[in-house]
XYZ file of C-alpha atoms in Angstrom:
691
model
C 131.347 86.945 138.704
C 128.048 88.230 137.431
C 126.075 86.388 139.786
C 127.787 87.819 142.760
C 124.402 89.239 144.949
C 126.910 92.707 145.196
C 127.476 92.502 141.850
C 128.670 96.288 139.766
C 128.492 96.663 136.227
C 131.220 98.996 135.701
C 133.583 95.354 136.593
C 131.981 94.054 133.186
C 132.960 97.528 132.063
C 136.683 97.100 132.665
C 137.016 93.254 131.340
C 134.689 94.244 128.135
C 137.428 97.212 127.574
C 140.656 95.217 128.602
C 139.216 92.439 126.271
C 138.141 94.404 123.176
C 142.058 96.741 123.529
C 143.141 94.386 120.130
C 139.964 94.720 118.660
C 140.426 95.256 114.888
C 137.273 95.033 112.124
C 140.039 93.939 109.578
C 140.707 90.412 111.411
C 137.990 87.796 111.308
C 137.781 86.698 113.943
C 137.506 90.384 115.400
C 134.238 90.177 112.644
C 132.369 87.487 114.365
C 133.051 88.569 117.623
C 131.047 91.568 115.992
C 128.399 89.502 114.457
C 127.587 86.642 117.320
C 127.627 90.477 119.752
C 125.171 92.143 117.557
C 122.581 89.269 117.609
C 122.953 88.166 120.717
C 121.402 92.257 121.635
C 118.575 91.735 119.267
C 118.527 87.961 119.483
C 119.270 86.512 122.712
C 120.206 83.106 122.869
C 121.865 83.332 119.408
C 124.058 81.510 118.146
C 126.317 80.344 114.780
C 127.541 76.684 114.772
C 130.934 75.581 114.549
C 131.106 74.426 110.972
C 129.807 78.147 110.120
C 132.637 79.237 112.811
C 135.478 76.471 111.359
C 135.011 78.018 107.448
C 134.507 81.196 107.973
C 138.274 81.807 110.467
C 140.048 79.523 107.267
C 140.818 76.165 110.515
C 142.487 73.431 108.813
C 142.873 70.098 110.685
C 146.679 69.476 111.386
C 147.701 66.142 109.919
C 149.034 64.943 114.139
C 147.465 67.606 116.288
C 143.886 67.860 114.628
C 141.865 70.731 114.781
C 142.319 74.043 115.849
C 138.913 74.533 118.118
C 136.860 77.267 117.303
C 138.003 79.375 121.258
C 141.194 78.934 120.409
C 140.730 80.739 117.003
C 138.353 83.315 118.614
C 142.476 84.377 120.673
C 141.671 86.104 123.453
C 137.865 87.282 122.788
C 137.327 83.930 123.744
C 136.751 84.356 127.159
C 133.451 85.615 125.787
C 133.056 82.669 123.906
C 130.550 79.302 124.608
C 129.440 76.278 123.945
C 126.840 74.928 123.323
C 124.245 73.123 121.523
C 121.302 73.618 119.125
C 118.291 72.023 118.214
C 117.545 72.843 114.601
C 116.262 70.063 112.112
C 119.270 68.181 113.016
C 121.255 68.686 116.497
C 124.050 71.100 116.194
C 127.514 72.319 117.948
C 127.149 75.929 118.002
C 129.130 78.964 119.764
C 127.223 81.943 121.645
C 128.446 85.277 123.834
C 128.167 83.783 126.862
C 126.000 86.451 129.269
C 123.800 88.947 127.113
C 125.484 91.974 130.146
C 128.555 90.708 128.055
C 127.157 91.021 124.736
C 125.262 94.303 125.105
C 128.512 96.230 126.892
C 130.993 94.910 124.036
C 128.232 96.191 121.461
C 128.864 99.228 123.579
C 132.612 99.584 123.150
C 132.682 98.612 119.695
C 131.142 101.344 118.999
C 133.110 104.097 121.811
C 136.271 103.195 121.050
C 137.305 101.062 118.129
C 134.466 103.372 115.821
C 132.657 100.240 114.474
C 129.334 101.614 114.509
C 125.829 99.020 114.382
C 124.756 99.817 110.072
C 128.455 98.090 110.423
C 127.878 95.151 112.006
C 124.856 94.588 110.005
C 126.541 95.789 107.059
C 128.884 92.504 107.376
C 126.269 90.337 108.658
C 124.046 90.675 105.120
C 126.532 91.049 102.465
C 129.108 88.490 104.159
C 128.053 85.017 101.736
C 131.374 83.160 103.766
C 128.865 83.679 106.317
C 126.093 81.601 104.369
C 127.896 79.076 102.716
C 128.024 75.955 105.327
C 124.383 74.354 105.434
C 125.281 72.971 109.132
C 123.499 76.679 111.002
C 122.390 78.648 108.020
C 118.597 78.525 108.367
C 119.243 78.674 112.323
C 121.552 82.459 111.376
C 118.545 83.597 108.676
C 116.170 82.886 111.555
C 118.061 84.918 113.671
C 118.947 87.557 110.945
C 115.346 88.106 109.663
C 113.718 88.921 113.229
C 116.281 91.357 114.013
C 115.652 93.138 111.252
C 112.317 92.435 111.463
C 110.413 91.561 114.470
C 108.985 95.104 116.631
C 107.865 95.503 119.875
C 104.780 97.855 121.135
C 103.580 100.116 124.112
C 100.338 100.687 125.476
C 101.346 104.595 124.102
C 102.670 103.271 120.642
C 103.227 101.118 117.931
C 107.139 100.897 117.145
C 107.843 101.902 113.277
C 110.435 99.683 112.775
C 112.155 96.972 115.259
C 115.111 97.666 117.533
C 117.922 97.888 116.042
C 116.877 99.287 112.691
C 115.252 102.112 114.937
C 119.074 101.973 116.604
C 121.120 101.986 113.637
C 118.302 105.099 112.653
C 119.501 107.122 116.286
C 122.970 106.486 115.724
C 123.843 106.589 111.694
C 121.159 108.223 110.166
C 120.364 107.374 107.287
C 122.320 103.816 107.269
C 119.258 102.202 107.939
C 118.178 102.254 105.156
C 122.076 101.498 102.909
C 120.964 98.274 105.245
C 117.658 97.260 104.738
C 118.238 97.423 100.994
C 120.852 94.710 101.409
C 118.541 92.940 103.801
C 116.257 93.209 100.331
C 118.917 91.089 98.814
C 119.612 88.738 100.734
C 116.533 87.276 100.817
C 114.402 88.562 98.098
C 112.288 86.252 98.186
C 110.119 87.054 101.453
C 107.829 89.337 101.459
C 107.811 90.128 105.011
C 110.799 91.422 104.363
C 110.294 93.734 100.916
C 107.387 94.701 103.117
C 109.426 96.002 105.921
C 110.539 98.663 102.984
C 107.250 99.335 101.453
C 107.328 100.453 105.672
C 109.831 102.263 105.667
C 109.773 104.620 103.029
C 106.453 105.405 103.356
C 107.308 105.429 106.877
C 110.461 107.731 107.135
C 111.007 108.715 103.873
C 107.175 110.151 102.255
C 108.438 108.046 99.204
C 105.591 106.785 98.278
C 106.367 105.300 94.200
C 109.063 103.778 96.220
C 107.192 102.773 98.493
C 105.143 101.040 95.892
C 107.620 99.498 94.482
C 108.007 97.311 97.174
C 104.514 96.885 98.353
C 103.281 95.407 95.349
C 106.771 93.107 95.291
C 105.030 91.813 98.956
C 102.289 91.316 97.230
C 103.775 89.365 94.114
C 105.066 87.219 96.537
C 102.377 86.552 98.976
C 99.418 87.058 97.704
C 96.841 85.668 100.322
C 97.758 87.766 102.775
C 95.530 90.379 104.132
C 98.974 91.602 106.198
C 100.629 92.396 103.243
C 97.725 93.420 101.368
C 97.097 95.774 103.928
C 100.887 97.472 103.420
C 100.007 98.480 99.376
C 96.266 99.803 101.203
C 99.024 101.600 103.871
C 101.005 103.496 101.551
C 97.875 104.695 99.657
C 96.657 106.239 103.108
C 99.877 107.351 103.727
C 100.372 109.509 100.494
C 96.914 110.332 100.900
C 97.472 111.998 104.508
C 100.605 113.686 103.213
C 98.962 115.354 100.386
C 96.397 117.016 102.321
C 98.903 117.616 105.218
C 100.006 119.837 101.698
C 97.521 121.694 101.569
C 98.265 125.446 102.507
C 94.897 126.387 101.526
C 92.268 125.122 99.774
C 92.904 121.723 97.667
C 92.847 122.907 93.772
C 89.834 120.306 91.823
C 92.980 118.545 90.385
C 94.296 118.225 93.446
C 91.157 116.627 95.006
C 90.103 114.713 92.125
C 94.020 112.828 93.141
C 93.149 112.794 96.454
C 90.281 111.268 95.562
C 91.206 109.195 93.013
C 93.709 108.335 96.150
C 91.671 107.364 98.533
C 89.165 105.670 96.601
C 92.045 102.804 95.567
C 92.678 103.107 99.016
C 89.725 102.147 100.373
C 89.352 99.552 97.826
C 92.628 98.071 98.721
C 91.873 98.069 102.483
C 88.641 96.430 101.794
C 91.077 92.989 99.402
C 93.068 93.062 102.910
C 89.438 92.710 105.280
C 88.493 90.314 102.088
C 91.381 88.337 102.848
C 91.846 88.408 106.324
C 88.259 86.844 106.656
C 89.476 84.278 105.117
C 92.362 83.877 106.849
C 91.489 83.032 110.330
C 88.517 80.706 108.592
C 91.821 78.616 107.682
C 93.377 79.156 111.584
C 89.884 76.945 113.018
C 90.969 74.384 111.099
C 94.782 74.091 112.975
C 94.634 73.324 116.597
C 97.729 74.966 117.307
C 97.433 78.564 115.633
C 95.973 80.802 117.905
C 96.486 84.445 116.253
C 93.416 87.283 116.415
C 91.304 88.306 113.317
C 93.335 90.534 111.515
C 91.040 94.646 111.751
C 94.111 96.070 110.171
C 92.004 96.675 107.237
C 88.984 97.676 108.849
C 90.666 100.332 110.525
C 92.593 101.334 107.607
C 89.277 101.752 105.105
C 87.724 103.907 108.425
C 90.928 106.373 108.729
C 90.303 106.820 104.428
C 87.225 108.020 105.923
C 88.790 110.452 108.660
C 90.889 111.716 105.286
C 88.654 112.282 102.877
C 86.144 114.370 105.441
C 88.976 116.429 106.190
C 89.898 117.470 102.302
C 86.430 117.866 101.990
C 86.367 120.719 104.822
C 89.017 122.713 102.772
C 87.474 122.651 100.218
C 85.072 125.615 98.784
C 81.620 124.245 98.900
C 82.235 122.822 101.713
C 84.338 124.739 104.272
C 82.284 128.410 104.594
C 80.347 127.345 107.488
C 78.412 125.681 109.804
C 75.256 125.686 107.301
C 77.956 124.019 104.465
C 79.213 121.391 107.163
C 75.501 119.739 107.909
C 75.145 119.558 103.885
C 78.539 118.048 103.866
C 77.238 114.959 106.299
C 74.287 115.006 104.181
C 75.959 114.834 100.480
C 78.246 111.720 103.100
C 74.448 110.192 104.601
C 73.874 109.384 100.738
C 71.027 111.437 101.505
C 71.472 114.772 99.183
C 73.062 114.145 96.152
C 75.985 116.637 94.162
C 73.922 117.263 91.310
C 71.014 118.554 94.170
C 73.458 120.578 96.182
C 75.406 122.718 93.005
C 71.952 123.563 92.072
C 70.761 125.660 95.761
C 74.789 126.971 95.949
C 74.759 130.297 95.001
C 78.685 130.555 93.523
C 77.728 127.224 91.903
C 79.423 128.816 88.919
C 82.334 129.747 90.753
C 82.473 126.098 91.867
C 81.421 123.979 88.979
C 85.570 122.730 88.480
C 84.866 120.990 92.586
C 81.364 119.417 91.337
C 82.454 118.353 87.945
C 85.634 116.247 89.587
C 83.111 115.039 93.159
C 80.450 113.558 90.777
C 83.406 111.121 89.648
C 82.996 110.123 92.960
C 80.307 109.759 93.929
C 79.609 105.738 94.866
C 82.904 107.125 97.376
C 81.194 109.630 98.999
C 77.721 108.524 99.067
C 78.006 105.490 100.534
C 80.924 106.872 103.117
C 79.542 107.475 106.468
C 77.577 103.279 106.228
C 81.216 101.962 104.673
C 82.917 104.014 108.804
C 79.538 103.144 110.119
C 80.026 99.168 109.595
C 83.239 98.946 110.204
C 82.975 100.800 113.802
C 80.215 98.492 114.314
C 81.859 95.379 113.612
C 85.641 96.633 115.211
C 82.811 97.186 118.276
C 81.885 93.383 118.120
C 85.094 92.068 117.660
C 86.110 94.305 121.481
C 83.697 94.158 123.456
C 82.900 90.360 122.770
C 85.855 88.945 122.331
C 88.370 88.883 124.958
C 91.986 86.878 125.705
C 91.686 83.208 125.657
C 94.947 83.701 128.061
C 94.282 86.638 130.004
C 96.028 89.799 129.207
C 95.908 92.232 127.034
C 96.724 92.625 123.625
C 99.233 95.964 123.866
C 98.214 96.421 119.754
C 94.523 95.975 119.789
C 94.949 98.708 123.186
C 96.577 100.831 119.945
C 94.328 100.524 117.839
C 91.128 100.985 119.979
C 92.376 104.312 121.012
C 92.879 105.089 117.113
C 89.814 103.813 116.525
C 88.188 106.271 119.963
C 90.108 109.165 117.932
C 87.752 109.169 114.651
C 84.726 108.109 116.472
C 85.099 111.212 117.257
C 85.871 112.677 114.040
C 82.372 110.387 112.523
C 80.553 112.256 115.750
C 81.303 116.160 115.492
C 80.155 115.538 111.705
C 77.347 113.532 111.795
C 76.016 113.149 114.957
C 75.520 116.505 115.122
C 72.069 117.511 117.387
C 71.904 121.170 117.043
C 72.832 121.571 113.565
C 71.130 124.860 111.740
C 69.587 123.018 108.525
C 67.725 120.394 110.890
C 67.225 123.406 113.589
C 65.256 125.702 110.088
C 63.671 123.322 108.001
C 63.688 120.130 107.823
C 61.757 118.233 111.404
C 58.681 119.315 113.157
C 59.182 119.513 116.925
C 58.749 116.569 118.052
C 60.878 115.057 115.613
C 63.459 116.103 115.949
C 63.525 115.855 119.443
C 62.979 113.227 118.142
C 66.200 112.799 115.719
C 67.726 114.486 118.502
C 67.808 111.430 120.617
C 68.250 109.431 117.803
C 71.630 111.440 117.433
C 73.055 111.913 120.893
C 72.630 107.688 121.390
C 75.274 106.947 117.893
C 76.736 109.612 119.117
C 77.888 108.598 123.115
C 78.491 104.658 120.893
C 74.975 103.315 122.813
C 72.999 102.811 119.589
C 73.954 99.207 119.230
C 73.936 96.670 121.784
C 77.380 95.673 122.267
C 78.077 99.683 122.665
C 75.689 99.599 125.877
C 77.860 96.568 127.261
C 80.722 98.382 127.312
C 79.437 100.838 129.523
C 80.366 97.829 131.872
C 83.805 98.268 131.474
C 84.721 102.184 129.727
C 83.184 103.580 133.456
C 81.022 105.499 132.229
C 79.992 108.374 134.547
C 76.047 107.349 136.087
C 74.852 111.199 134.850
C 75.836 109.742 131.480
C 74.562 106.462 131.749
C 70.909 107.966 132.929
C 71.091 110.273 129.720
C 70.781 107.395 127.756
C 68.420 105.732 129.564
C 66.092 108.843 129.380
C 66.743 108.403 125.965
C 65.077 104.904 125.303
C 62.601 105.367 126.936
C 61.075 108.418 125.410
C 62.731 106.070 121.955
C 60.632 103.190 123.010
C 57.007 105.251 124.328
C 54.159 103.551 122.206
C 53.433 106.341 119.889
C 57.230 106.903 118.745
C 57.182 103.332 117.092
C 60.729 102.023 117.625
C 61.775 99.244 115.963
C 62.574 95.560 117.134
C 66.849 97.041 118.092
C 65.568 99.953 120.155
C 63.572 97.496 122.310
C 66.113 95.142 122.461
C 68.575 98.562 123.347
C 65.802 99.896 125.613
C 66.289 96.413 127.667
C 70.046 97.117 127.736
C 70.291 100.050 128.235
C 67.737 99.392 131.679
C 70.372 96.363 133.038
C 73.231 98.238 132.747
C 72.121 101.781 134.822
C 71.146 98.322 137.554
C 74.916 98.012 137.458
C 75.859 101.320 137.583
C 73.454 103.035 140.296
C 70.696 99.855 141.284
C 68.698 102.617 143.645
C 68.807 104.463 140.498
C 64.918 107.224 139.641
C 65.630 106.356 135.601
C 65.635 102.366 135.804
C 62.855 100.994 134.736
C 61.017 97.592 137.229
C 62.676 94.283 136.771
C 58.671 92.910 135.716
C 58.208 95.645 133.342
C 61.416 94.400 131.156
C 60.540 91.363 132.076
C 57.339 91.886 130.125
C 58.686 94.237 127.487
C 60.991 91.030 126.471
C 58.480 88.666 126.390
C 56.343 90.097 124.260
C 59.509 90.640 121.828
C 60.038 87.035 121.855
C 56.670 86.160 120.332
C 56.858 88.896 117.389
C 58.650 87.871 113.963
C 62.428 88.623 114.632
C 65.007 89.610 111.954
C 67.811 87.864 111.785
C 70.855 90.548 112.512
C 68.335 91.465 115.948
C 67.931 87.220 116.981
C 71.596 87.356 118.961
C 71.607 89.971 120.975
C 68.193 89.394 122.576
C 68.914 85.894 123.179
C 71.362 86.991 125.416
C 69.343 88.981 127.524
C 66.440 86.660 127.326
C 68.753 83.842 128.664
C 69.973 86.273 131.163
C 67.330 87.859 132.009
C 64.825 84.261 132.014
C 67.379 82.094 133.250
C 65.032 79.545 135.347
C 64.410 80.719 139.402
C 61.067 79.653 140.926
C 58.895 82.728 140.652
C 59.887 82.534 137.111
C 56.971 81.264 134.496
C 59.007 82.321 131.116
C 61.211 79.538 130.781
C 59.867 76.731 128.080
C 61.891 77.776 125.431
C 65.001 78.569 126.790
C 66.381 75.167 125.453
C 66.062 76.338 122.536
C 67.631 79.921 122.451
C 70.515 78.841 123.649
C 70.592 76.301 121.357
C 69.895 79.024 118.549
C 72.657 81.102 119.498
C 75.278 79.286 119.646
C 74.326 78.665 115.923
C 73.988 82.643 115.557
C 77.036 82.945 116.977
C 78.920 80.897 114.435
C 76.760 83.460 112.367
C 78.506 86.372 113.772
C 81.776 86.205 114.735
C 83.513 82.680 112.693
C 85.483 84.790 110.786
C 86.901 87.066 114.320
C 86.847 84.555 117.120
C 90.207 82.298 116.872
C 92.242 83.325 119.299
C 90.288 84.100 121.716
C 87.461 83.382 123.966
C 83.877 84.630 124.430
C 83.583 87.564 126.580
C 81.587 87.136 129.731
C 79.366 89.847 130.639
C 77.145 87.707 133.479
C 77.425 86.020 135.509
C 74.358 84.800 137.949
C 73.662 85.426 141.831
C 71.962 84.533 144.922
C 69.526 87.669 145.166
C 66.102 88.431 142.615
C 65.653 90.821 140.127
C 67.835 93.153 138.861
C 70.569 92.183 141.699
C 70.172 88.543 140.261
C 72.750 89.914 137.671
C 76.808 90.681 138.439
C 78.480 91.501 136.388
C 83.070 91.331 136.655
C 83.569 94.797 138.202
C 81.358 93.601 141.453
C 83.993 90.251 141.535
C 86.692 92.600 140.738
C 85.699 94.784 144.416
C 86.284 91.381 145.926
C 89.819 91.239 144.770
C 91.757 91.591 148.678
C 95.043 89.806 146.578
C 96.962 92.989 145.179
C 99.553 90.553 144.179
C 98.214 89.648 141.472
C 96.091 90.932 138.461
C 92.519 90.320 138.034
C 93.231 89.146 134.614
C 95.845 86.082 135.711
C 93.508 85.773 138.143
C 90.616 84.859 136.506
C 92.055 82.707 133.925
C 93.734 80.577 136.491
C 91.375 80.681 138.482
C 91.449 81.460 142.510
C 89.278 84.739 141.403
C 86.392 81.911 142.774
C 88.371 80.530 145.234
C 87.499 84.668 147.125
C 85.726 83.900 149.947
C 83.482 87.671 149.173
C 82.744 85.897 145.251
C 81.445 82.821 146.399
C 78.877 84.590 148.853
C 78.370 86.658 145.840
C 77.563 83.711 142.486
C 75.499 81.446 142.865
C 76.601 77.847 142.412
C 74.494 75.580 140.414
C 74.731 70.993 139.893
C 74.847 69.323 136.734
C 75.653 66.866 135.415
C 78.301 66.531 132.505
C 76.425 64.889 128.638
C 79.467 64.071 126.016
C 81.379 67.772 126.025
C 78.827 69.490 127.183
C 77.378 69.820 130.631
C 73.180 70.174 131.597
C 72.755 72.095 133.872
C 69.734 71.926 136.944
C 67.444 74.369 137.914
C 64.681 74.865 139.938
C 61.957 73.487 138.426
C 63.067 69.115 137.975
C 62.743 68.531 134.337
C 64.109 71.646 132.662
C 67.523 71.063 132.458
C 69.309 73.266 130.561
C 73.327 73.179 128.523
C 75.754 75.467 129.066
C 79.191 74.828 127.898
C 82.251 74.613 130.044
C 85.078 77.798 129.644
C 88.031 75.467 128.960
C 86.894 71.854 128.204
C 89.630 70.281 129.698
C 88.055 70.488 133.152
C 85.664 68.089 132.388
C 87.590 65.828 129.167
C 87.991 63.241 131.984
C 85.590 62.571 133.479
C 82.155 59.517 133.041
C 79.101 60.535 131.613
C 76.915 61.318 133.788
C 78.871 62.510 136.414
C 77.773 64.941 138.529
C 79.276 68.922 138.800
C 78.849 71.844 140.460
C 79.874 75.603 138.824
C 78.858 79.186 138.804
C 76.940 79.876 135.326
C 78.710 82.886 133.014
C 76.254 84.644 130.782
C 78.487 85.752 126.995
C 77.440 85.353 123.313
C 78.324 82.391 123.000
C 75.750 81.238 125.297
C 75.541 80.200 129.238
C 78.761 78.821 130.349
C 79.813 76.563 133.646
C 82.962 78.370 135.740
C 85.238 76.648 138.381
C 83.861 73.015 137.302
C 84.494 70.481 140.710
C 83.535 67.057 141.351
C-alpha cells in the first residue's frame, strides 16, 4: 500500500490506530514494540536481535513444537515487525519496524491515545537491564542508543543544542529530559561523550554551572586527550562568565569584576589547552588515510568569544565607561600600549576608582595581551577558511555557523580597536601625516584587508567595487616610497591590485600590470621574513607563470618547491580532511586578464540542475564550452606522483601536482598529459587531466 502512487497517509494512521487499540505499556510485547519504534524514528534502520527479544519476552523452547516465533509473540503488533540480518562483529538475526512511516505514526499514536510519551520509552530503554543482558546484539543496541542521545543535526541558521530525541522530549515533557540524561549517564558510565552531554545540558539549559563543571571534569577524566572534551570544560567557564555579565544590572562591583576576570582567565587557559589538543589530534590524523575529520576550531573561536565578553564587561566599569575618551584608553590598555598605572595616575577619579584598579592589576597579563591573542586567533581562522576547502566540494554547515559568529565577534573587535576617528588620536598623539597613515592602517584592519588571506577572501565574499577601490587607494598611500612600508604591506599592495583587476578590470585605481611585476621582482630579490614567504611565492608563481613576453621565470622551480615546504609548515595542523583552495586559474589572455578566478567560471555554467561545487567535484565544469574558451590548456609529462608542465621555454618545465592523485595513478612514467592549471597555496595544481 505504501508503494502505491496514490497512497494517502491517512491509511497508515488508520492501520496504526486499529492495530494499537489493545496496547498496554504493562505488557512486555508492547514495551518491546515501543522501544523498537523509538529507536527506528531517531536512528533509521535500528533493530533488536532475535535472541534479545526472546530473552526479554521469556520465550522458552517447547519439547514437541519447537520455539515460538518472535513475530508471533508480538501478537497483533507483529504486522509492524520484519526480520532482518545485522552485520556486527558477527552476523545475527534481528527484528525491526517494517517502515519509517509506520514507526513515526506509532510513536504519535502512543502519545496521543495511550499517554505514553517519548520520555517514558527512553526511560524504559535506558533503565531496563534485561535489554542489555543478551550478548548477541548488545553492542549494536548500545551503539544505537548512544546515537539517539548524542547525535546533533546542524542548519545554516544555528547549531542544534541537543539531539532531536532530547529536544523533542524537552518540548513534549519539559524537565523530563534531565531524568533521561541522568539515566543515560548511568547506562554509559564510562562514556566521555555522555558526560559531555550532561555538562552541555547544565550550562546551556539549567544555567547550573557547578553541576556542568562536575560533568565536564568527569568527561575530561575519561578522555584526557580529546580537544572536543577539553573545549566543553572551557565552554562551561565561558557561559558562566556570559551569564554573570548579563546579570550586571548596573556597573559591576570590584568583587564581581574580580570574580569575572578570574573566570575569563580560566576560560582562556582552557581554550588554549583545547587548541593545543586539536593541533595534536590533527597531526595524528594525517597518519590515518581514511580519517577525514577536519581541524577542531572551537578553541580558537572560544578564546575570541571570551575576549569579546571581557571587552563588554570592562566597558561597564566606571574606569572605562564614561565617554569615548575612556573607551580609547581601554583600547590602548588591551593593546598593551598603556599600562594601568599610567591610566590611574591620569584618572581624575583615581581615588574613587582605586578598588577597581587594584582588581584589574591582578590580571595584567590577560588584559595587556587581549588584543594580540584575539588577533592571532582571527588570523589563524581566516587563513583556515580562505585557503582550505572541503575535499568533496560541499560546504560544512558547522563551519558556516562558526564563520557567522566569527564575523559578529570581529565587528565588536573592530569597533574598539580599529577606530579612525579616535578622540585621543586626533587630540594629541599624531601629527597630521602620521595620523593619516595610522587611519589607513586602522581602516584596512577594520575591513579585514590587512592580510593577504583577507584580501583573497574578497574574491568570494561579494565586496563592492567602491570598497575594493578604496582598499587599493589605502595601499597606494601606505606603500609610497616615503612611508617606508614593510614587506607584508608591499605584498598586500600586489594582492589588492590583483583582486581589484578581477572585480573591475577598467578601474582607474588599478596600477599598471608591469609596475606590479617590477615591484614583485624587487621583493623577490630582498631578504624576506619567513612569515611572508608563502604569500609572496604564491603571488610570484601566479603572476610570473611563463609566457612569451616573460623574462622573469628562472627561479620559479625553487619558488614552487619552497611553497610546498612553507605550506606544510603553515597548514599542517589544519589541512587534514581538506583540499587547498584554487584561488586563480591560468587563462589564455595576457596581463591581469591572464588570471581567471572561480567567480568567472560560475558565470559560464549553463546548467541550473547542478550546483557549482558539485560540478567542480565531479569534473563536469571542465566540459563546459565557455570554460574551455576561458582557460589555457597546458601539456606535460607524468613524473612520479606529479606532472612536469611544459612552458613556452623548452628547457623550463615546472612541477605541478594533480588535484586528485588517482587521475595519474595508472599512467606510466613519462606519459604525456594535458590539463588546466589552478593556483593554490600548496603550489600549482593540474585540473581535468587527459592523456
